[in-house]
mmCIF file of C-alpha atoms in Angstrom:
data_model
loop_
_atom_site.group_PDB
_atom_site.id
_atom_site.type_symbol
_atom_site.label_atom_id
_atom_site.label_comp_id
_atom_site.label_asym_id
_atom_site.label_seq_id
_atom_site.Cartn_x
_atom_site.Cartn_y
_atom_site.Cartn_z
ATOM 1 C CA MET A 1326 -18.637 -7.891 5.009
ATOM 2 C CA GLN A 1327 -17.880 -5.906 8.140
ATOM 3 C CA ASN A 1328 -19.319 -6.965 11.473
ATOM 4 C CA ILE A 1329 -20.682 -3.817 13.124
ATOM 5 C CA ILE A 1330 -22.092 -3.296 16.615
ATOM 6 C CA GLU A 1331 -23.500 0.029 17.717
ATOM 7 C CA PHE A 1332 -23.428 0.854 21.425
ATOM 8 C CA GLY A 1333 -26.318 3.176 22.033
ATOM 9 C CA GLY A 1334 -25.824 4.148 25.652
ATOM 10 C CA THR A 1335 -23.382 6.186 27.688
ATOM 11 C CA VAL A 1336 -19.769 5.129 27.204
ATOM 12 C CA LEU A 1337 -17.476 5.323 30.218
ATOM 13 C CA CYS A 1338 -13.912 5.819 28.976
ATOM 14 C CA GLY A 1339 -12.801 6.495 32.553
ATOM 15 C CA PRO A 1340 -14.326 6.943 36.006
ATOM 16 C CA SER A 1341 -15.479 10.460 35.058
ATOM 17 C CA ASP A 1342 -15.002 10.433 31.269
ATOM 18 C CA GLU A 1343 -18.352 10.020 29.541
ATOM 19 C CA ARG A 1344 -18.893 9.773 25.784
ATOM 20 C CA ARG A 1345 -21.894 9.114 23.590
ATOM 21 C CA ARG A 1346 -21.994 6.638 20.742
ATOM 22 C CA LEU A 1347 -19.434 3.966 20.114
ATOM 23 C CA TRP A 1348 -19.137 1.248 17.502
ATOM 24 C CA SER A 1349 -17.305 -1.989 17.055
ATOM 25 C CA VAL A 1350 -16.182 -2.613 13.482
ATOM 26 C CA ASP A 1351 -14.608 -6.008 12.864
ATOM 27 C CA GLY A 1352 -13.593 -6.280 16.487
ATOM 28 C CA ARG A 1353 -12.155 -2.777 16.905
ATOM 29 C CA LEU A 1354 -13.698 0.167 18.704
ATOM 30 C CA THR A 1355 -14.339 3.444 16.952
ATOM 31 C CA PHE A 1356 -16.080 6.715 17.729
ATOM 32 C CA VAL A 1357 -16.562 7.340 14.008
ATOM 33 C CA ARG A 1358 -19.964 6.330 12.680
ATOM 34 C CA PRO A 1359 -19.590 3.578 10.053
ATOM 35 C CA GLU A 1360 -21.193 4.085 6.677
ATOM 36 C CA ARG A 1361 -23.039 0.772 6.854
ATOM 37 C CA THR A 1362 -26.012 0.091 9.122
ATOM 38 C CA PRO A 1363 -24.953 -1.829 12.237
ATOM 39 C CA ASP A 1364 -25.782 -5.511 12.515
ATOM 40 C CA VAL A 1365 -26.923 -5.061 16.108
ATOM 41 C CA VAL A 1366 -27.529 -2.195 18.524
ATOM 42 C CA LEU A 1367 -26.782 -2.740 22.211
ATOM 43 C CA ASP A 1368 -28.031 -0.332 24.861
ATOM 44 C CA GLY A 1369 -26.631 0.184 28.327
ATOM 45 C CA TRP A 1370 -23.745 1.788 30.177
ATOM 46 C CA VAL A 1371 -20.592 0.727 28.341
ATOM 47 C CA LEU A 1372 -17.262 0.201 30.090
ATOM 48 C CA PRO A 1373 -14.141 -1.853 29.415
ATOM 49 C CA GLY A 1374 -14.252 -5.555 30.181
ATOM 50 C CA PHE A 1375 -13.334 -6.278 33.781
ATOM 51 C CA VAL A 1376 -9.879 -7.288 34.943
ATOM 52 C CA ASP A 1377 -9.299 -10.104 37.414
ATOM 53 C CA ALA A 1378 -5.791 -9.295 38.606
ATOM 54 C CA HIS A 1379 -5.376 -12.494 40.627
ATOM 55 C CA CYS A 1380 -6.807 -15.538 38.903
ATOM 56 C CA HIS A 1381 -5.705 -19.124 38.256
ATOM 57 C CA ILE A 1382 -7.241 -20.460 35.057
ATOM 58 C CA GLY A 1383 -6.027 -24.038 34.708
ATOM 59 C CA LEU A 1384 -5.768 -24.747 38.440
ATOM 60 C CA GLY A 1385 -7.896 -27.058 40.555
ATOM 61 C CA PRO A 1386 -7.751 -28.281 44.184
ATOM 62 C CA GLY A 1387 -5.172 -30.925 43.321
ATOM 63 C CA GLY A 1388 -3.094 -28.969 40.837
ATOM 64 C CA ALA A 1389 -3.372 -28.678 37.061
ATOM 65 C CA VAL A 1390 -6.726 -29.429 35.432
ATOM 66 C CA ASP A 1391 -7.487 -30.821 31.982
ATOM 67 C CA GLU A 1392 -8.127 -28.573 28.993
ATOM 68 C CA ASP A 1393 -11.915 -28.917 29.137
ATOM 69 C CA THR A 1394 -11.958 -27.800 32.768
ATOM 70 C CA ALA A 1395 -9.591 -24.908 32.070
ATOM 71 C CA ARG A 1396 -11.802 -23.785 29.199
ATOM 72 C CA ALA A 1397 -14.882 -23.968 31.445
ATOM 73 C CA GLN A 1398 -13.103 -21.852 34.074
ATOM 74 C CA ALA A 1399 -12.144 -19.233 31.503
ATOM 75 C CA SER A 1400 -15.680 -19.219 30.113
ATOM 76 C CA ALA A 1401 -17.143 -18.627 33.582
ATOM 77 C CA ASP A 1402 -14.849 -15.640 34.053
ATOM 78 C CA ARG A 1403 -15.736 -14.297 30.602
ATOM 79 C CA ASP A 1404 -19.473 -14.627 31.173
ATOM 80 C CA ALA A 1405 -19.101 -12.615 34.393
ATOM 81 C CA GLY A 1406 -17.471 -9.817 32.399
ATOM 82 C CA THR A 1407 -13.802 -10.603 33.100
ATOM 83 C CA LEU A 1408 -12.106 -10.107 29.759
ATOM 84 C CA LEU A 1409 -8.518 -9.591 30.957
ATOM 85 C CA VAL A 1410 -6.849 -11.871 33.495
ATOM 86 C CA ARG A 1411 -3.531 -11.655 35.263
ATOM 87 C CA ASP A 1412 -2.737 -15.282 35.923
ATOM 88 C CA ALA A 1413 -1.145 -15.552 39.364
ATOM 89 C CA GLY A 1414 0.455 -18.951 38.887
ATOM 90 C CA VAL A 1415 -0.649 -22.314 37.527
ATOM 91 C CA PRO A 1416 1.192 -25.657 37.380
ATOM 92 C CA ALA A 1417 0.478 -26.113 33.678
ATOM 93 C CA ASP A 1418 1.330 -24.338 30.447
ATOM 94 C CA THR A 1419 -1.813 -22.384 29.569
ATOM 95 C CA ARG A 1420 -0.453 -20.572 26.539
ATOM 96 C CA TRP A 1421 -2.919 -22.498 24.380
ATOM 97 C CA LEU A 1422 -5.706 -20.486 26.028
ATOM 98 C CA GLN A 1423 -4.178 -17.258 24.760
ATOM 99 C CA GLY A 1424 -4.977 -18.255 21.200
ATOM 100 C CA SER A 1425 -8.699 -18.703 21.861
ATOM 101 C CA PRO A 1426 -10.657 -15.705 20.508
ATOM 102 C CA ASP A 1427 -13.695 -16.614 22.599
ATOM 103 C CA LEU A 1428 -11.868 -16.564 25.958
ATOM 104 C CA PRO A 1429 -10.437 -13.763 28.121
ATOM 105 C CA ARG A 1430 -7.018 -12.361 27.361
ATOM 106 C CA ILE A 1431 -4.460 -13.739 29.814
ATOM 107 C CA VAL A 1432 -1.215 -12.286 31.148
ATOM 108 C CA ARG A 1433 0.636 -15.307 32.531
ATOM 109 C CA SER A 1434 2.948 -15.548 35.558
ATOM 110 C CA GLY A 1435 4.429 -19.014 35.095
ATOM 111 C CA ARG A 1436 4.290 -21.185 38.223
ATOM 112 C CA HIS A 1437 4.210 -20.136 41.860
ATOM 113 C CA ILE A 1438 7.590 -20.369 43.575
ATOM 114 C CA ALA A 1439 7.277 -21.698 47.131
ATOM 115 C CA ARG A 1440 9.493 -23.114 49.854
ATOM 116 C CA SER A 1441 9.731 -26.895 49.921
ATOM 117 C CA ARG A 1442 6.790 -28.448 51.794
ATOM 118 C CA ARG A 1443 5.488 -24.987 52.672
ATOM 119 C CA TYR A 1444 2.541 -24.590 50.324
ATOM 120 C CA LEU A 1445 -0.474 -26.428 48.940
ATOM 121 C CA PRO A 1446 0.720 -29.697 47.345
ATOM 122 C CA GLY A 1447 0.893 -29.852 43.556
ATOM 123 C CA LEU A 1448 0.585 -26.121 42.905
ATOM 124 C CA ALA A 1449 4.050 -24.593 43.043
ATOM 125 C CA VAL A 1450 7.638 -25.162 42.076
ATOM 126 C CA GLU A 1451 9.075 -25.893 45.507
ATOM 127 C CA VAL A 1452 12.670 -24.826 46.167
ATOM 128 C CA GLU A 1453 15.111 -24.217 48.971
ATOM 129 C CA PRO A 1454 16.550 -20.716 49.535
ATOM 130 C CA GLU A 1455 19.734 -21.401 47.588
ATOM 131 C CA GLN A 1456 17.629 -22.271 44.527
ATOM 132 C CA LEU A 1457 15.290 -19.278 44.640
ATOM 133 C CA VAL A 1458 17.258 -16.818 42.508
ATOM 134 C CA GLU A 1459 17.706 -19.225 39.608
ATOM 135 C CA GLU A 1460 14.057 -20.300 39.788
ATOM 136 C CA ALA A 1461 12.962 -16.668 39.693
ATOM 137 C CA ARG A 1462 14.946 -16.240 36.486
ATOM 138 C CA LYS A 1463 13.409 -19.390 35.039
ATOM 139 C CA GLN A 1464 9.837 -18.381 35.829
ATOM 140 C CA ALA A 1465 10.464 -14.845 34.540
ATOM 141 C CA ARG A 1466 11.314 -16.366 31.173
ATOM 142 C CA ALA A 1467 8.346 -18.739 31.278
ATOM 143 C CA GLY A 1468 5.669 -16.089 31.923
ATOM 144 C CA ASP A 1469 4.417 -12.910 30.297
ATOM 145 C CA GLY A 1470 6.281 -10.451 32.477
ATOM 146 C CA TRP A 1471 5.285 -11.574 35.983
ATOM 147 C CA VAL A 1472 6.814 -13.852 38.620
ATOM 148 C CA LYS A 1473 4.784 -15.076 41.617
ATOM 149 C CA LEU A 1474 6.462 -15.795 44.955
ATOM 150 C CA VAL A 1475 4.805 -17.424 47.955
ATOM 151 C CA GLY A 1476 6.084 -15.043 50.596
ATOM 152 C CA ASP A 1477 4.791 -16.844 53.667
ATOM 153 C CA TRP A 1478 2.898 -19.926 54.815
ATOM 154 C CA ILE A 1479 2.343 -21.825 58.021
ATOM 155 C CA ASP A 1480 5.620 -22.836 59.635
ATOM 156 C CA ARG A 1481 4.583 -25.959 61.499
ATOM 157 C CA SER A 1482 7.673 -25.898 63.689
ATOM 158 C CA ALA A 1483 6.672 -22.445 64.964
ATOM 159 C CA GLY A 1484 2.929 -23.060 64.877
ATOM 160 C CA ASP A 1485 2.252 -19.810 63.015
ATOM 161 C CA LEU A 1486 2.743 -18.010 59.728
ATOM 162 C CA GLY A 1487 6.379 -17.634 58.804
ATOM 163 C CA PRO A 1488 8.387 -16.241 55.885
ATOM 164 C CA SER A 1489 9.116 -18.711 53.123
ATOM 165 C CA PHE A 1490 12.611 -17.429 52.387
ATOM 166 C CA PRO A 1491 15.248 -15.251 54.082
ATOM 167 C CA ALA A 1492 14.819 -11.576 53.287
ATOM 168 C CA ALA A 1493 18.248 -11.241 51.648
ATOM 169 C CA VAL A 1494 17.503 -14.110 49.259
ATOM 170 C CA VAL A 1495 14.140 -12.610 48.344
ATOM 171 C CA LYS A 1496 15.868 -9.357 47.486
ATOM 172 C CA ASP A 1497 18.288 -11.172 45.178
ATOM 173 C CA ALA A 1498 15.431 -13.099 43.540
ATOM 174 C CA VAL A 1499 13.428 -9.941 42.863
ATOM 175 C CA ALA A 1500 16.522 -8.319 41.357
ATOM 176 C CA ALA A 1501 17.076 -11.385 39.164
ATOM 177 C CA ALA A 1502 13.496 -11.307 37.871
ATOM 178 C CA HIS A 1503 13.805 -7.592 37.180
ATOM 179 C CA ASP A 1504 17.000 -8.312 35.279
ATOM 180 C CA GLU A 1505 14.965 -10.681 33.096
ATOM 181 C CA GLY A 1506 12.398 -7.941 32.418
ATOM 182 C CA ALA A 1507 9.680 -9.294 34.706
ATOM 183 C CA ARG A 1508 7.750 -7.769 37.568
ATOM 184 C CA VAL A 1509 7.372 -9.716 40.807
ATOM 185 C CA THR A 1510 4.350 -10.183 43.011
ATOM 186 C CA ALA A 1511 4.096 -12.099 46.262
ATOM 187 C CA HIS A 1512 1.529 -13.944 48.322
ATOM 188 C CA CYS A 1513 1.642 -12.166 51.709
ATOM 189 C CA PHE A 1514 -0.577 -13.018 54.656
ATOM 190 C CA ALA A 1515 1.620 -11.975 57.609
ATOM 191 C CA GLU A 1516 2.684 -8.529 58.752
ATOM 192 C CA ASP A 1517 6.460 -8.926 58.625
ATOM 193 C CA THR A 1518 6.359 -10.488 55.173
ATOM 194 C CA ILE A 1519 5.180 -7.187 53.719
ATOM 195 C CA ASP A 1520 8.230 -5.462 55.219
ATOM 196 C CA ASP A 1521 10.534 -8.038 53.631
ATOM 197 C CA MET A 1522 8.890 -7.671 50.234
ATOM 198 C CA LEU A 1523 9.028 -3.891 50.281
ATOM 199 C CA ASP A 1524 12.692 -4.076 51.265
ATOM 200 C CA ALA A 1525 13.247 -6.383 48.268
ATOM 201 C CA GLY A 1526 11.697 -3.950 45.768
ATOM 202 C CA ILE A 1527 8.587 -6.023 45.060
ATOM 203 C CA ASP A 1528 6.155 -4.774 42.389
ATOM 204 C CA CYS A 1529 2.845 -5.918 43.923
ATOM 205 C CA ILE A 1530 1.459 -7.494 47.096
ATOM 206 C CA GLU A 1531 -1.212 -10.198 46.941
ATOM 207 C CA HIS A 1532 -3.777 -10.516 49.772
ATOM 208 C CA ALA A 1533 -1.959 -8.005 52.053
ATOM 209 C CA THR A 1534 -3.923 -9.169 55.088
ATOM 210 C CA GLY A 1535 -1.004 -8.230 57.341
ATOM 211 C CA LEU A 1536 -1.112 -4.606 56.206
ATOM 212 C CA LEU A 1537 -0.304 -2.214 59.049
ATOM 213 C CA PRO A 1538 -0.120 1.587 59.250
ATOM 214 C CA ARG A 1539 3.671 1.424 59.006
ATOM 215 C CA HIS A 1540 3.427 -0.176 55.557
ATOM 216 C CA ILE A 1541 1.166 2.393 53.958
ATOM 217 C CA PRO A 1542 3.668 5.240 53.439
ATOM 218 C CA ARG A 1543 6.114 2.781 51.907
ATOM 219 C CA LEU A 1544 3.511 1.359 49.545
ATOM 220 C CA VAL A 1545 2.699 4.878 48.396
ATOM 221 C CA GLU A 1546 6.337 5.974 48.093
ATOM 222 C CA GLN A 1547 7.387 2.821 46.210
ATOM 223 C CA ASP A 1548 4.140 2.785 44.184
ATOM 224 C CA VAL A 1549 3.419 -0.835 45.075
ATOM 225 C CA PRO A 1550 -0.229 -1.821 44.560
ATOM 226 C CA ILE A 1551 -2.148 -4.422 46.529
ATOM 227 C CA VAL A 1552 -4.612 -7.043 45.292
ATOM 228 C CA PRO A 1553 -6.654 -7.964 48.393
ATOM 229 C CA THR A 1554 -8.611 -10.989 47.003
ATOM 230 C CA LEU A 1555 -11.369 -10.483 49.553
ATOM 231 C CA VAL A 1556 -13.557 -13.317 48.262
ATOM 232 C CA ASN A 1557 -10.670 -15.590 49.176
ATOM 233 C CA ILE A 1558 -9.947 -13.940 52.523
ATOM 234 C CA ALA A 1559 -13.552 -14.778 53.444
ATOM 235 C CA THR A 1560 -12.353 -18.386 53.862
ATOM 236 C CA PHE A 1561 -10.011 -17.500 56.759
ATOM 237 C CA PRO A 1562 -12.511 -18.311 59.564
ATOM 238 C CA HIS A 1563 -12.942 -21.787 58.076
ATOM 239 C CA ILE A 1564 -9.163 -22.235 57.835
ATOM 240 C CA ALA A 1565 -8.785 -21.072 61.441
ATOM 241 C CA ALA A 1566 -11.459 -23.457 62.686
ATOM 242 C CA ARG A 1567 -9.772 -26.425 61.028
ATOM 243 C CA ALA A 1568 -6.358 -25.476 62.457
ATOM 244 C CA GLU A 1569 -7.486 -24.577 65.970
ATOM 245 C CA ALA A 1570 -6.811 -27.918 67.669
ATOM 246 C CA LYS A 1571 -3.298 -28.457 66.288
ATOM 247 C CA PHE A 1572 -2.080 -24.909 65.634
ATOM 248 C CA PRO A 1573 -3.998 -22.531 67.941
ATOM 249 C CA ARG A 1574 -1.536 -19.654 67.484
ATOM 250 C CA TYR A 1575 -1.830 -19.850 63.705
ATOM 251 C CA ALA A 1576 -5.617 -20.112 63.918
ATOM 252 C CA ALA A 1577 -5.855 -17.002 66.107
ATOM 253 C CA HIS A 1578 -3.546 -15.110 63.754
ATOM 254 C CA MET A 1579 -5.573 -16.000 60.662
ATOM 255 C CA LEU A 1580 -8.787 -14.981 62.391
ATOM 256 C CA ALA A 1581 -7.292 -11.649 63.445
ATOM 257 C CA LEU A 1582 -6.127 -10.973 59.893
ATOM 258 C CA TRP A 1583 -9.652 -11.645 58.639
ATOM 259 C CA GLU A 1584 -11.260 -9.392 61.233
ATOM 260 C CA ARG A 1585 -9.310 -6.298 60.164
ATOM 261 C CA ARG A 1586 -9.406 -6.941 56.399
ATOM 262 C CA TYR A 1587 -11.773 -4.095 55.527
ATOM 263 C CA GLU A 1588 -10.231 -1.485 57.815
ATOM 264 C CA ARG A 1589 -6.714 -1.791 56.435
ATOM 265 C CA ILE A 1590 -7.758 -1.767 52.785
ATOM 266 C CA GLY A 1591 -9.844 1.350 53.295
ATOM 267 C CA GLU A 1592 -6.951 3.090 55.040
ATOM 268 C CA ALA A 1593 -4.557 2.131 52.246
ATOM 269 C CA HIS A 1594 -6.866 3.427 49.533
ATOM 270 C CA ASP A 1595 -7.479 6.690 51.391
ATOM 271 C CA ALA A 1596 -3.713 7.196 51.636
ATOM 272 C CA GLY A 1597 -3.185 6.706 47.908
ATOM 273 C CA VAL A 1598 -2.176 3.056 47.668
ATOM 274 C CA ARG A 1599 -3.341 1.575 44.394
ATOM 275 C CA VAL A 1600 -5.829 -1.273 44.895
ATOM 276 C CA PHE A 1601 -6.774 -3.768 42.185
ATOM 277 C CA ALA A 1602 -9.499 -6.403 42.107
ATOM 278 C CA GLY A 1603 -8.614 -10.075 42.103
ATOM 279 C CA THR A 1604 -10.703 -13.088 43.047
ATOM 280 C CA ASP A 1605 -8.002 -15.759 43.510
ATOM 281 C CA ALA A 1606 -10.288 -18.044 41.489
ATOM 282 C CA GLY A 1607 -8.886 -21.528 41.080
ATOM 283 C CA SER A 1608 -8.270 -24.302 43.575
ATOM 284 C CA VAL A 1609 -11.135 -23.811 46.082
ATOM 285 C CA ILE A 1610 -12.481 -20.460 44.787
ATOM 286 C CA LYS A 1611 -14.977 -20.665 41.936
ATOM 287 C CA HIS A 1612 -14.437 -18.671 38.767
ATOM 288 C CA GLY A 1613 -16.731 -15.883 37.619
ATOM 289 C CA ARG A 1614 -16.792 -13.903 40.882
ATOM 290 C CA ILE A 1615 -15.330 -10.568 39.818
ATOM 291 C CA ALA A 1616 -18.553 -8.698 40.635
ATOM 292 C CA GLU A 1617 -18.410 -10.026 44.205
ATOM 293 C CA GLU A 1618 -14.831 -8.780 44.558
ATOM 294 C CA ILE A 1619 -15.775 -5.323 43.288
ATOM 295 C CA LEU A 1620 -18.600 -5.158 45.822
ATOM 296 C CA GLU A 1621 -16.272 -6.384 48.587
ATOM 297 C CA LEU A 1622 -13.828 -3.580 47.838
ATOM 298 C CA HIS A 1623 -16.713 -1.148 48.191
ATOM 299 C CA ARG A 1624 -17.564 -2.667 51.578
ATOM 300 C CA ALA A 1625 -13.934 -2.153 52.551
ATOM 301 C CA GLY A 1626 -14.351 1.589 52.064
ATOM 302 C CA LEU A 1627 -13.541 2.265 48.430
ATOM 303 C CA PRO A 1628 -16.105 4.606 46.854
ATOM 304 C CA ALA A 1629 -18.175 2.920 44.162
ATOM 305 C CA ALA A 1630 -16.246 4.537 41.305
ATOM 306 C CA ALA A 1631 -12.915 3.541 42.877
ATOM 307 C CA ALA A 1632 -14.035 -0.056 43.438
ATOM 308 C CA LEU A 1633 -15.093 -0.175 39.811
ATOM 309 C CA ASP A 1634 -11.812 1.371 38.698
ATOM 310 C CA ALA A 1635 -9.952 -1.365 40.583
ATOM 311 C CA ALA A 1636 -11.321 -3.860 38.053
ATOM 312 C CA CYS A 1637 -11.592 -1.596 35.062
ATOM 313 C CA TRP A 1638 -9.723 1.399 33.641
ATOM 314 C CA SER A 1639 -6.754 1.620 36.015
ATOM 315 C CA ALA A 1640 -6.371 -2.146 36.205
ATOM 316 C CA ARG A 1641 -6.165 -2.383 32.435
ATOM 317 C CA SER A 1642 -3.595 0.369 32.247
ATOM 318 C CA TRP A 1643 -1.491 -1.302 34.956
ATOM 319 C CA LEU A 1644 -1.368 -4.566 33.008
ATOM 320 C CA GLY A 1645 -0.783 -2.918 29.649
ATOM 321 C CA GLY A 1646 -4.291 -3.639 28.391
ATOM 322 C CA GLU A 1647 -6.279 -1.182 26.328
ATOM 323 C CA GLY A 1648 -9.498 0.409 27.515
ATOM 324 C CA ILE A 1649 -12.093 2.219 25.437
ATOM 325 C CA SER A 1650 -10.201 4.174 22.823
ATOM 326 C CA GLU A 1651 -10.059 4.522 19.065
ATOM 327 C CA GLY A 1652 -8.861 1.262 17.522
ATOM 328 C CA ALA A 1653 -8.769 -0.703 20.787
ATOM 329 C CA PRO A 1654 -10.068 -4.274 20.851
ATOM 330 C CA ALA A 1655 -13.835 -4.359 21.314
ATOM 331 C CA ASP A 1656 -13.769 -5.945 24.777
ATOM 332 C CA VAL A 1657 -16.569 -4.277 26.714
ATOM 333 C CA VAL A 1658 -19.394 -4.961 29.132
ATOM 334 C CA LEU A 1659 -22.758 -3.220 29.367
ATOM 335 C CA CYS A 1660 -24.653 -2.476 32.570
ATOM 336 C CA ALA A 1661 -28.340 -1.621 32.752
ATOM 337 C CA GLU A 1662 -27.618 1.270 35.155
ATOM 338 C CA ASP A 1663 -24.712 3.596 35.812
ATOM 339 C CA PRO A 1664 -22.417 1.318 37.852
ATOM 340 C CA ARG A 1665 -20.808 4.303 39.570
ATOM 341 C CA ARG A 1666 -24.150 4.995 41.228
ATOM 342 C CA THR A 1667 -25.633 1.491 41.316
ATOM 343 C CA LEU A 1668 -22.566 -0.671 41.812
ATOM 344 C CA GLY A 1669 -24.638 -3.824 42.083
ATOM 345 C CA SER A 1670 -25.342 -3.566 38.368
ATOM 346 C CA VAL A 1671 -21.923 -5.153 37.726
ATOM 347 C CA ALA A 1672 -23.451 -8.415 38.932
ATOM 348 C CA ARG A 1673 -26.352 -8.110 36.464
ATOM 349 C CA LEU A 1674 -24.619 -7.370 33.175
ATOM 350 C CA LYS A 1675 -26.811 -6.851 30.125
ATOM 351 C CA HIS A 1676 -24.151 -7.829 27.618
ATOM 352 C CA VAL A 1677 -20.552 -8.978 27.321
ATOM 353 C CA VAL A 1678 -18.696 -8.280 24.079
ATOM 354 C CA LEU A 1679 -15.318 -9.907 23.473
ATOM 355 C CA ASP A 1680 -13.247 -9.147 20.385
ATOM 356 C CA GLY A 1681 -16.306 -7.600 18.753
ATOM 357 C CA LYS A 1682 -18.530 -10.635 19.323
ATOM 358 C CA VAL A 1683 -21.524 -10.678 21.649
ATOM 359 C CA VAL A 1684 -20.887 -13.578 24.009
ATOM 360 C CA ARG A 1685 -23.673 -12.715 26.427
#
């Protein structure tokens, strides 16, 4: 017998595309009324399940976590309405999660690629510059179409942020990943790192705290989106305080990056740079915080509908996920109020439906 859900409220197929009446029949969405009476009727504002475009399911403070912990992380994201995740690097093979019908859909990036002894221990594949191109090829084959580079980190010899790899090598590595059919994204805190990544033909910038006015036209021209991860950037004052005694220059830099986080993101959005929501959950950031990231993007100057779009319709399209359309997977969330007008409703979801099953 068919499993049928009727969605009785307004359906948001896009930021300004409203429909009435939608059903889920055996896990697939349809605008055609089924002949049989629905098993359940859910009311509320219906929109596609959220996207967390920078998330690390399977990662803990010390590296890879066990399967029970990974499942709990994925469940926390799902219960918050995140039903599509772009994994941004984990030190374990999480393909087993992709076969779980009760957990978010995951687009994997393989492992981070970092410079030797220039990243958090236990998280990344650590290589020297002469090994970067081959490792980029390897990780391109290991993931689902994404490679994650650690573009910069503290250079203890300089006492400040520094690029992980020479710019020419980064360019070759990006080209190698592209040759393997993968897109490349990069962790970028510092200003000059963004220049190097744009020169290399990068496909996305993570964090982008070093964003300056000179970068914005290039981001628009090259159509390179940013994923600011503002709930993670909120930790910068704590990082700066811990580093102050030993690395005062680095501490001051990190604090300055934090202080201008909102201004630069707002300027980028206003200029036409695509912005997507990502929490950087994993390691020290708890899972299930997508609503906080959406609200942070709004504080940074994105209008409510644009902040919502950063974790919804456009984000799904960018990652190749389906939204609300005939025959699409029934992965939706329901808000009590119109989230374009009451954005805080994303933190108080009425229901979460994954693969046609009510999970909340």
